[in-house]
Coordinates of C-alpha atoms and ligand atoms in Angstrom, one line a residue:
X1 CA 51.9 79.6 -12.1
X2 CA 49.0 78.1 -14.0
X3 CA 46.4 77.1 -11.5
X4 CA 45.4 79.0 -8.3
X5 CA 43.0 77.4 -5.9
X6 CA 41.1 79.6 -3.5
X7 CA 39.5 77.7 -0.6
X8 CA 36.5 79.6 0.8
X9 CA 34.0 81.5 -1.2
X10 CA 33.3 84.3 1.2
X11 CA 34.3 87.9 0.7
X12 CA 38.0 87.3 1.1
X13 CA 37.9 84.4 -1.4
X14 CA 36.0 86.4 -4.0
X15 CA 38.2 89.4 -3.6
X16 CA 41.2 87.1 -4.0
X17 CA 39.9 85.8 -7.3
X18 CA 39.2 89.4 -8.4
X19 CA 42.7 90.6 -7.4
X20 CA 44.3 87.8 -9.3
X21 CA 42.6 88.9 -12.5
X22 CA 43.2 92.6 -11.8
X23 CA 46.9 91.7 -11.6
X24 CA 46.8 90.1 -15.0
X25 CA 46.9 86.5 -13.9
X26 CA 45.6 84.6 -16.9
X27 CA 45.7 81.0 -15.6
X28 CA 43.0 78.9 -14.1
X29 CA 41.3 80.1 -10.9
X30 CA 39.2 77.6 -8.9
X31 CA 37.1 78.9 -6.1
X32 CA 36.0 76.2 -3.7
X33 CA 33.1 77.0 -1.4
X34 CA 31.4 74.8 1.2
X35 CA 28.2 76.7 0.9
X36 CA 25.8 76.2 -2.0
X37 CA 24.8 79.9 -2.3
X38 CA 26.4 82.5 -4.5
X39 CA 29.0 84.4 -2.4
X40 CA 27.5 86.9 -0.1
X41 CA 28.4 89.6 2.4
X42 CA 27.8 88.8 6.1
X43 CA 27.4 92.2 7.8
X44 CA 23.8 92.6 6.4
X45 CA 22.8 89.2 7.9
X46 CA 22.5 90.7 11.4
X47 CA 21.2 94.0 10.1
X48 CA 19.0 94.3 6.9
X49 CA 18.3 90.6 6.5
X50 CA 17.4 90.0 10.2
X51 CA 15.3 93.1 10.3
X52 CA 13.4 91.9 7.2
X53 CA 14.6 94.8 5.0
X54 CA 16.5 92.4 2.6
X55 CA 16.4 88.7 1.8
X56 CA 20.0 88.3 0.7
X57 CA 23.3 90.2 0.4
X58 CA 25.0 88.6 -2.6
X59 CA 28.4 90.1 -3.5
X60 CA 28.3 92.0 -6.8
X61 CA 31.1 90.1 -8.6
X62 CA 31.0 88.6 -12.1
X63 CA 32.9 85.4 -11.4
X64 CA 31.8 83.7 -14.6
X65 CA 32.8 86.8 -16.7
X66 CA 36.2 86.7 -15.0
X67 CA 36.6 83.1 -15.9
X68 CA 36.6 81.9 -12.3
X69 CA 35.4 78.4 -11.7
X70 CA 33.2 78.6 -8.6
X71 CA 32.6 75.1 -7.2
X72 CA 29.7 75.6 -4.8
X73 CA 29.1 72.9 -2.3
X74 CA 32.7 71.6 -2.5
X75 CA 34.8 71.5 0.7
X76 CA 38.5 71.2 1.2
X77 CA 39.3 68.3 3.5
X78 CA 43.1 68.3 3.7
X79 CA 46.3 69.8 2.3
X80 CA 49.5 68.1 1.2
X81 CA 52.2 70.1 -0.6
X82 CA 50.8 71.1 -4.0
X83 CA 47.5 69.3 -3.5
X84 CA 44.2 70.1 -1.9
X85 CA 42.0 67.2 -0.9
X86 CA 38.4 68.0 -1.5
X87 CA 35.0 66.3 -1.1
X88 CA 35.3 65.7 -4.8
X89 CA 38.8 64.3 -5.0
X90 CA 42.3 65.7 -5.2
X91 CA 43.1 69.1 -6.8
X92 CA 46.6 70.1 -7.7
X93 CA 47.6 73.7 -7.4
X94 CA 50.5 76.0 -8.2
X95 CA 49.2 78.7 -5.8
X96 CA 46.8 78.4 -2.9
X97 CA 44.7 81.1 -1.2
X98 CA 43.3 80.0 2.2
X99 CA 40.1 82.0 2.9
X100 CA 38.0 79.7 5.0
X101 CA 36.8 82.3 7.5
X102 CA 35.6 81.5 10.9
X103 CA 32.8 79.6 12.5
X104 CA 30.6 80.2 15.6
X105 CA 31.4 78.7 18.9
X106 CA 28.4 76.7 20.3
X107 CA 27.5 75.9 23.9
X108 CA 27.0 72.3 25.2
X109 CA 23.4 71.0 25.6
X110 CA 20.7 69.2 23.7
X111 CA 18.5 72.3 23.2
X112 CA 18.1 74.1 19.9
X113 CA 20.5 77.0 19.6
X114 CA 20.7 79.4 16.8
X115 CA 24.0 80.9 15.7
X116 CA 24.4 83.6 13.1
X117 CA 27.0 83.1 10.5
X118 CA 25.4 82.1 7.2
X119 CA 22.5 83.4 5.1
X120 CA 20.6 80.2 6.1
X121 CA 21.2 80.9 9.8
X122 CA 19.8 84.5 9.3
X123 CA 16.7 83.4 7.5
X124 CA 16.0 80.6 10.0
X125 CA 16.4 82.9 12.9
X126 CA 14.3 85.7 11.3
X127 CA 11.4 83.3 10.9
X128 CA 11.4 82.8 14.7
X129 CA 11.6 86.4 15.8
X130 CA 7.9 86.9 16.1
X131 CA 5.8 89.1 18.3
X132 CA 5.8 87.8 21.9
X133 CA 8.5 85.1 21.4
X134 CA 10.7 84.7 24.5
X135 CA 14.2 85.2 23.0
X136 CA 17.3 84.5 25.0
X137 CA 20.5 85.9 23.5
X138 CA 23.7 84.6 25.0
X139 CA 26.5 87.2 24.7
X140 CA 26.3 91.0 24.6
X141 CA 29.0 91.3 22.0
X142 CA 28.6 92.7 18.5
X143 CA 26.4 89.9 17.2
X144 CA 24.3 89.7 20.4
X145 CA 23.6 93.4 20.3
X146 CA 22.6 93.4 16.7
X147 CA 20.3 90.3 17.2
X148 CA 18.8 92.0 20.2
X149 CA 18.1 95.1 18.1
X150 CA 16.2 93.0 15.5
X151 CA 14.4 90.9 18.2
X152 CA 13.2 94.1 19.9
X153 CA 11.9 95.5 16.6
X154 CA 10.0 92.3 16.0
X155 CA 8.3 92.7 19.4
X156 CA 9.9 89.7 21.1
X157 CA 10.5 89.5 24.9
X158 CA 14.3 89.7 24.9
X159 CA 16.7 88.6 27.6
X160 CA 20.5 89.1 27.0
X161 CA 22.8 87.0 29.2
X162 CA 26.4 88.3 29.4
X163 CA 29.2 86.6 31.2
X164 CA 31.2 89.8 31.6
X165 CA 30.6 92.9 33.6
X166 CA 29.3 95.0 30.7
X167 CA 28.3 94.6 27.1
X168 CA 31.3 94.5 24.7
X169 CA 33.6 94.3 27.8
X170 CA 35.9 91.7 26.2
X171 CA 36.6 93.9 23.2
X172 CA 36.5 97.5 24.4
X173 CA 36.8 97.1 28.2
X174 CA 34.1 97.2 30.9
X175 CA 34.3 101.0 31.4
X176 CA 33.5 101.8 27.7
X177 CA 31.1 98.9 27.3
X178 CA 29.1 100.1 30.3
X179 CA 28.2 103.2 28.3
X180 CA 26.0 101.0 26.1
X181 CA 23.9 99.6 29.0
X182 CA 21.2 102.3 28.6
X183 CA 20.7 101.1 25.0
X184 CA 19.3 97.9 26.4
X185 CA 16.2 99.7 27.6
X186 CA 13.2 97.2 27.5
X187 CA 15.6 94.2 27.5
X188 CA 16.2 92.0 30.5
X189 CA 20.0 92.4 30.4
X190 CA 21.8 90.2 33.0
X191 CA 25.5 90.9 33.4
X192 CA 28.0 88.6 35.0
X193 CA 25.7 85.7 34.0
X194 CA 27.3 82.6 32.6
X195 CA 25.3 80.0 30.6
X196 CA 26.3 76.4 31.2
X197 CA 24.1 74.7 28.6
X198 CA 21.3 75.1 26.2
X199 CA 18.5 72.7 27.0
X200 CA 15.2 71.8 25.5
X201 CA 13.0 74.8 26.4
X202 CA 15.6 77.1 27.7
X203 CA 19.1 77.5 29.2
X204 CA 20.9 76.5 32.4
X205 CA 23.1 79.0 34.2
X206 CA 26.4 78.2 35.8
X207 CA 26.0 78.2 39.5
X208 CA 22.3 77.1 39.3
X209 CA 19.1 78.4 37.9
X210 CA 17.6 78.3 34.5
X211 CA 15.6 80.4 32.1
X212 CA 12.8 79.4 29.8
X213 CA 13.0 80.4 26.1
X214 CA 11.3 79.9 22.8
X215 CA 14.4 80.9 20.9
X216 CA 18.0 80.7 22.0
X217 CA 20.7 82.6 20.1
X218 CA 24.3 81.9 21.0
X219 CA 26.6 84.8 20.1
X220 CA 29.8 84.1 22.1
X221 CA 32.4 84.4 19.4
X222 CA 33.9 82.5 16.5
X223 CA 37.0 80.4 15.9
X224 CA 39.0 80.3 12.7
X225 CA 38.0 77.5 10.3
X226 CA 41.3 75.6 10.0
X227 CA 40.5 72.1 11.3
X228 CA 40.7 70.9 7.7
X229 CA 44.4 71.9 7.8
X230 CA 45.2 70.0 11.0
X231 CA 47.0 67.1 9.3
X232 CA 49.1 69.2 7.1
X233 CA 52.6 70.8 7.7
X234 CA 51.2 74.3 7.7
X235 CA 51.9 76.5 10.7
X236 CA 48.6 77.0 12.7
X237 CA 48.2 79.1 15.8
X238 CA 44.9 80.9 16.3
X239 CA 44.4 80.6 12.5
X240 CA 46.8 80.3 9.7
X241 CA 50.1 81.9 10.7
X242 CA 51.4 84.3 8.0
X243 CA 54.2 86.8 7.7
X244 CA 53.5 90.5 6.9
X245 CA 53.1 89.6 3.3
X246 CA 50.3 87.2 4.2
X247 CA 52.5 84.2 3.1
X248 CA 51.8 81.0 5.1
X249 CA 54.6 78.6 6.1
X250 CA 54.2 76.4 3.0
X251 CA 55.5 77.6 -0.4
X252 CA 53.0 79.3 -2.7
X253 CA 50.3 79.5 0.0
X254 CA 48.8 82.7 1.4
X255 CA 45.9 83.2 3.8
X256 CA 43.4 86.1 4.1
X257 CA 40.4 87.2 6.1
X258 CA 39.0 85.8 9.3
X259 CA 41.2 82.7 9.2
X260 CA 44.6 84.5 8.8
X261 CA 46.8 85.5 11.8
X262 CA 49.3 87.9 10.2
X263 CA 52.4 89.7 11.5
X264 CA 51.6 93.3 12.0
X265 CA 54.6 95.6 11.3
X266 CA 52.6 98.5 12.7
X267 CA 51.6 96.9 16.0
X268 CA 54.6 94.5 16.5
X269 CA 52.3 91.6 17.1
X270 CA 50.3 88.9 15.4
X271 CA 46.8 90.0 14.5
X272 CA 43.7 88.0 13.5
X273 CA 40.9 90.4 12.8
X274 CA 37.4 89.1 12.2
X275 CA 36.0 92.1 10.4
X276 CA 34.8 92.9 6.9
X277 CA 37.5 95.5 6.1
X278 CA 40.2 92.9 6.4
X279 CA 38.4 90.4 4.1
X280 CA 38.0 93.2 1.6
X281 CA 41.5 94.5 1.5
X282 CA 43.9 91.8 2.5
X283 CA 43.5 89.8 -0.7
X284 CA 45.2 92.4 -2.8
X285 CA 48.4 92.1 -0.8
X286 CA 48.1 88.3 -0.5
X287 CA 47.7 87.9 -4.2
X288 CA 50.6 90.2 -4.9
X289 CA 52.8 88.0 -2.6
X290 CA 51.6 84.9 -4.4
X291 CA 52.6 86.3 -7.7
X292 CA 56.0 87.3 -6.5
X293 CA 55.7 90.9 -5.3
X294 CA 56.8 92.2 -1.9
X295 CA 53.6 94.1 -0.7
X296 CA 53.1 94.4 3.0
X297 CA 49.7 94.1 4.7
X298 CA 49.8 96.8 7.4
X299 CA 46.4 98.3 8.0
X300 CA 44.9 100.1 10.9
X301 CA 42.1 97.5 11.6
X302 CA 38.6 98.9 11.3
X303 CA 35.0 97.7 11.9
X304 CA 31.6 99.0 12.6
X305 CA 28.4 97.8 14.2
X306 CA 24.8 99.0 14.0
X307 CA 23.0 98.5 17.3
X308 CA 19.9 100.0 18.9
X309 CA 19.9 102.9 16.3
X310 CA 23.6 103.7 16.9
X311 CA 26.5 103.5 14.5
X312 CA 29.5 102.2 16.4
X313 CA 32.8 102.4 14.7
X314 CA 36.3 101.4 15.8
X315 CA 39.7 101.8 14.3
X316 CA 43.1 100.7 15.7
X317 CA 44.4 98.2 18.2
X318 CA 44.5 99.2 21.8
X319 CA 45.9 96.5 24.1
X320 CA 48.3 98.1 26.6
X321 CA 47.1 101.6 25.7
X322 CA 45.4 104.0 28.1
X323 CA 41.8 105.2 27.8
X324 CA 41.1 108.9 27.2
X325 CA 37.4 109.9 27.3
X326 CA 36.3 112.6 24.9
X327 CA 33.6 114.2 27.0
X328 CA 31.1 112.4 29.1
X329 CA 29.2 109.7 27.1
X330 CA 26.4 109.7 29.7
X331 CA 25.8 113.4 29.2
X332 CA 25.6 113.0 25.4
X333 CA 21.9 114.0 24.8
X334 CA 19.5 114.0 23.1
X335 CA 21.2 111.7 20.6
X336 CA 24.0 109.6 21.9
X337 CA 27.1 110.9 20.2
X338 CA 30.5 110.3 21.8
X339 CA 34.0 108.9 21.3
X340 CA 36.7 107.4 23.3
X341 CA 40.4 107.2 22.4
X342 CA 43.3 105.0 23.6
X343 CA 46.8 106.5 23.7
X344 CA 50.2 104.8 23.7
X345 CA 52.7 105.8 26.5
X346 CA 54.2 108.3 24.1
X347 CA 50.8 109.9 23.3
X348 CA 50.5 108.4 19.8
X349 CA 46.9 107.5 19.1
X350 CA 46.4 103.7 19.4
X351 CA 42.6 103.4 18.7
X352 CA 39.4 105.3 18.6
X353 CA 35.8 104.2 19.2
X354 CA 33.0 106.4 18.1
X355 CA 29.3 106.4 18.5
X356 CA 27.4 108.4 15.9
X357 CA 30.6 110.5 15.4
X358 CA 31.9 109.4 12.0
X359 CA 34.2 112.4 11.7
X360 CA 36.2 111.3 14.8
X361 CA 36.6 107.9 13.2
X362 CA 37.9 109.1 9.9
X363 CA 40.3 111.6 11.4
X364 CA 41.3 109.2 14.2
X365 CA 42.1 106.5 11.6
X366 CA 44.4 108.9 9.7
X367 CA 46.2 109.9 12.9
X368 CA 46.8 106.3 13.9
X369 CA 48.2 105.6 10.4
X370 CA 50.4 108.7 10.6
X371 CA 51.7 107.6 14.1
X372 CA 51.1 111.2 15.3
X373 CA 51.5 112.3 18.9
X374 CA 48.4 114.1 20.5
X375 CA 47.8 116.4 23.4
X376 CA 45.8 114.4 25.9
X377 CA 44.2 117.5 27.3
X378 CA 42.9 118.7 24.0
X379 CA 41.9 115.1 23.1
X380 CA 39.6 115.0 26.1
X381 CA 37.6 118.0 24.8
X382 CA 35.0 116.8 22.3
X383 CA 34.7 120.3 21.0
X384 CA 38.3 120.1 19.6
X385 CA 38.4 118.3 16.3
X386 CA 40.6 115.2 16.6
X387 CA 42.9 116.3 13.8
X388 CA 43.6 119.5 15.8
X389 CA 44.6 117.6 18.9
Ligands
FAD401 P1 33.8 84.0 5.7 O1 32.9 85.1 5.3 O2 33.5 83.2 6.9 O3 33.9 83.1 4.4 C1 34.6 81.9 4.5 C2 33.9 80.9 3.5 O4 34.7 79.7 3.5 C3 32.5 80.4 4.1 O5 31.5 80.6 3.1 C4 32.7 79.0 4.4 O6 31.6 78.2 4.2 C5 33.8 78.6 3.5 N1 34.6 77.4 4.0 C6 35.0 77.2 5.2 N2 35.7 76.0 5.3 C7 35.8 75.6 4.0 C8 36.4 74.4 3.4 N3 37.1 73.6 4.1 N4 36.2 74.3 2.1 C9 35.5 75.1 1.3 N5 34.9 76.2 1.9 C10 35.1 76.4 3.2 N6 32.4 92.9 10.2 C11 32.4 94.3 10.3 O7 33.4 94.9 10.2 N7 31.2 95.0 10.6 C12 30.0 94.3 10.7 O8 29.0 95.0 11.0 C13 30.0 92.9 10.7 N8 28.8 92.3 10.8 C14 28.8 90.9 10.8 C15 27.6 90.3 11.0 C16 27.5 88.9 10.9 C17 26.2 88.2 11.1 C18 28.7 88.1 10.7 C19 28.7 86.6 10.6 C20 29.9 88.8 10.5 C21 30.0 90.2 10.5 N9 31.2 90.9 10.3 C22 31.2 92.2 10.4 C23 32.4 90.1 10.1 C24 32.7 89.9 8.6 O9 31.5 89.6 7.9 C25 33.7 88.9 8.4 O10 34.9 89.4 8.9 C26 33.9 88.5 6.9 O11 32.8 87.8 6.5 C27 35.1 87.5 6.8 O12 35.2 87.1 5.5 P2 36.0 85.8 5.1 O13 35.8 85.7 3.6 O14 37.3 85.8 5.7 O15 35.3 84.6 5.8

């Protein structure tokens, strides 16, 4: 293998280039990136950058020193076996890493709507979060909550419109999500409220009614960036379909990060996880597979969010598992500090969500990895350390 092309210069793309060199690959590495910036991390965009505590979040990686040719501003447009079509012509490869990430879903309408995916998005939004601005945020998910945090700190008049019955309901369920409602103190949080379109000067609601706004931010989720692969023979289904080695359906092609839907040996299902930890760690396995090793990508997925002064962390995968509360979140005073767990039928831990309780997260993640059975009674007592349950 002489030439590896990595498409997408986000964290997963950069980590792939690093992993290739770390494994001793001495051939040519070309890193194609649609954006013109140096590669950067996205989590700070909705935190330090939006809050005005930082202006950028560039990844600390010496691409030039590693002999990686980073082609900024060059996009892949199509894929035929052994060749990537780019905005600057065809590029032959021996190995290909697909790391094109995901892109925000927008709502219909002629009005201006911000999304938050890129550094440019973050800087443009930050400039409009000024004292007194009427900010309407569509979606009380991870991004919506973090944008609301920054908008409140900037002194904006903030409204959050959420289609579900509670913030975060679609990811952790309405019962758990409801425990975050008090965090929206001072915000006009409207649940079960669906936006139909973003119009000049505001938004229109499904079922009638409208709201005026100076700034509209749409945070209703992302979809994997794989349209450029549509005409190729590669298997696509909610992203690039891969096996547990992160190998795609074409020879010498692997996929990593937000765009990859891999087979999880641990959870017996296909997972596509749009979180930083996956972009950080999957490339090592993908590159090993590309170079002919048999590594398996089998993590306990992990992510965090910083919202309204709370550190929220989650590890695991809980569909089909039952919820076990560790104490009463509403009684957690003066600082909100609580966890919830999900158990499989056989009492193995499936997932843990913690709020300002990092120890539960660390111990929970280890227990999930170990596949250990727990005592549900002890688990419900927040005074008992998770590892002793
Ligand atoms: P991306 O970071 O999306 O990178 C893909 C790159 O590929 C992009 O630069 C894109 O321009 C480029 N590209 C796309 N198509 C092409 C093409 N055809 N040709 C060339 N280049 C192309 N996760 C957490 O766990 N915790 C957090 O707190 C957290 N906060 C976040 C906050 C924000 C605002 C955002 C946007 C994400 C956050 N995430 C968080 C998620 C995390 O940042 C992503 O999971 C991670 O960035 C995924 O990395 P990636 O390299 O797979 O994709």
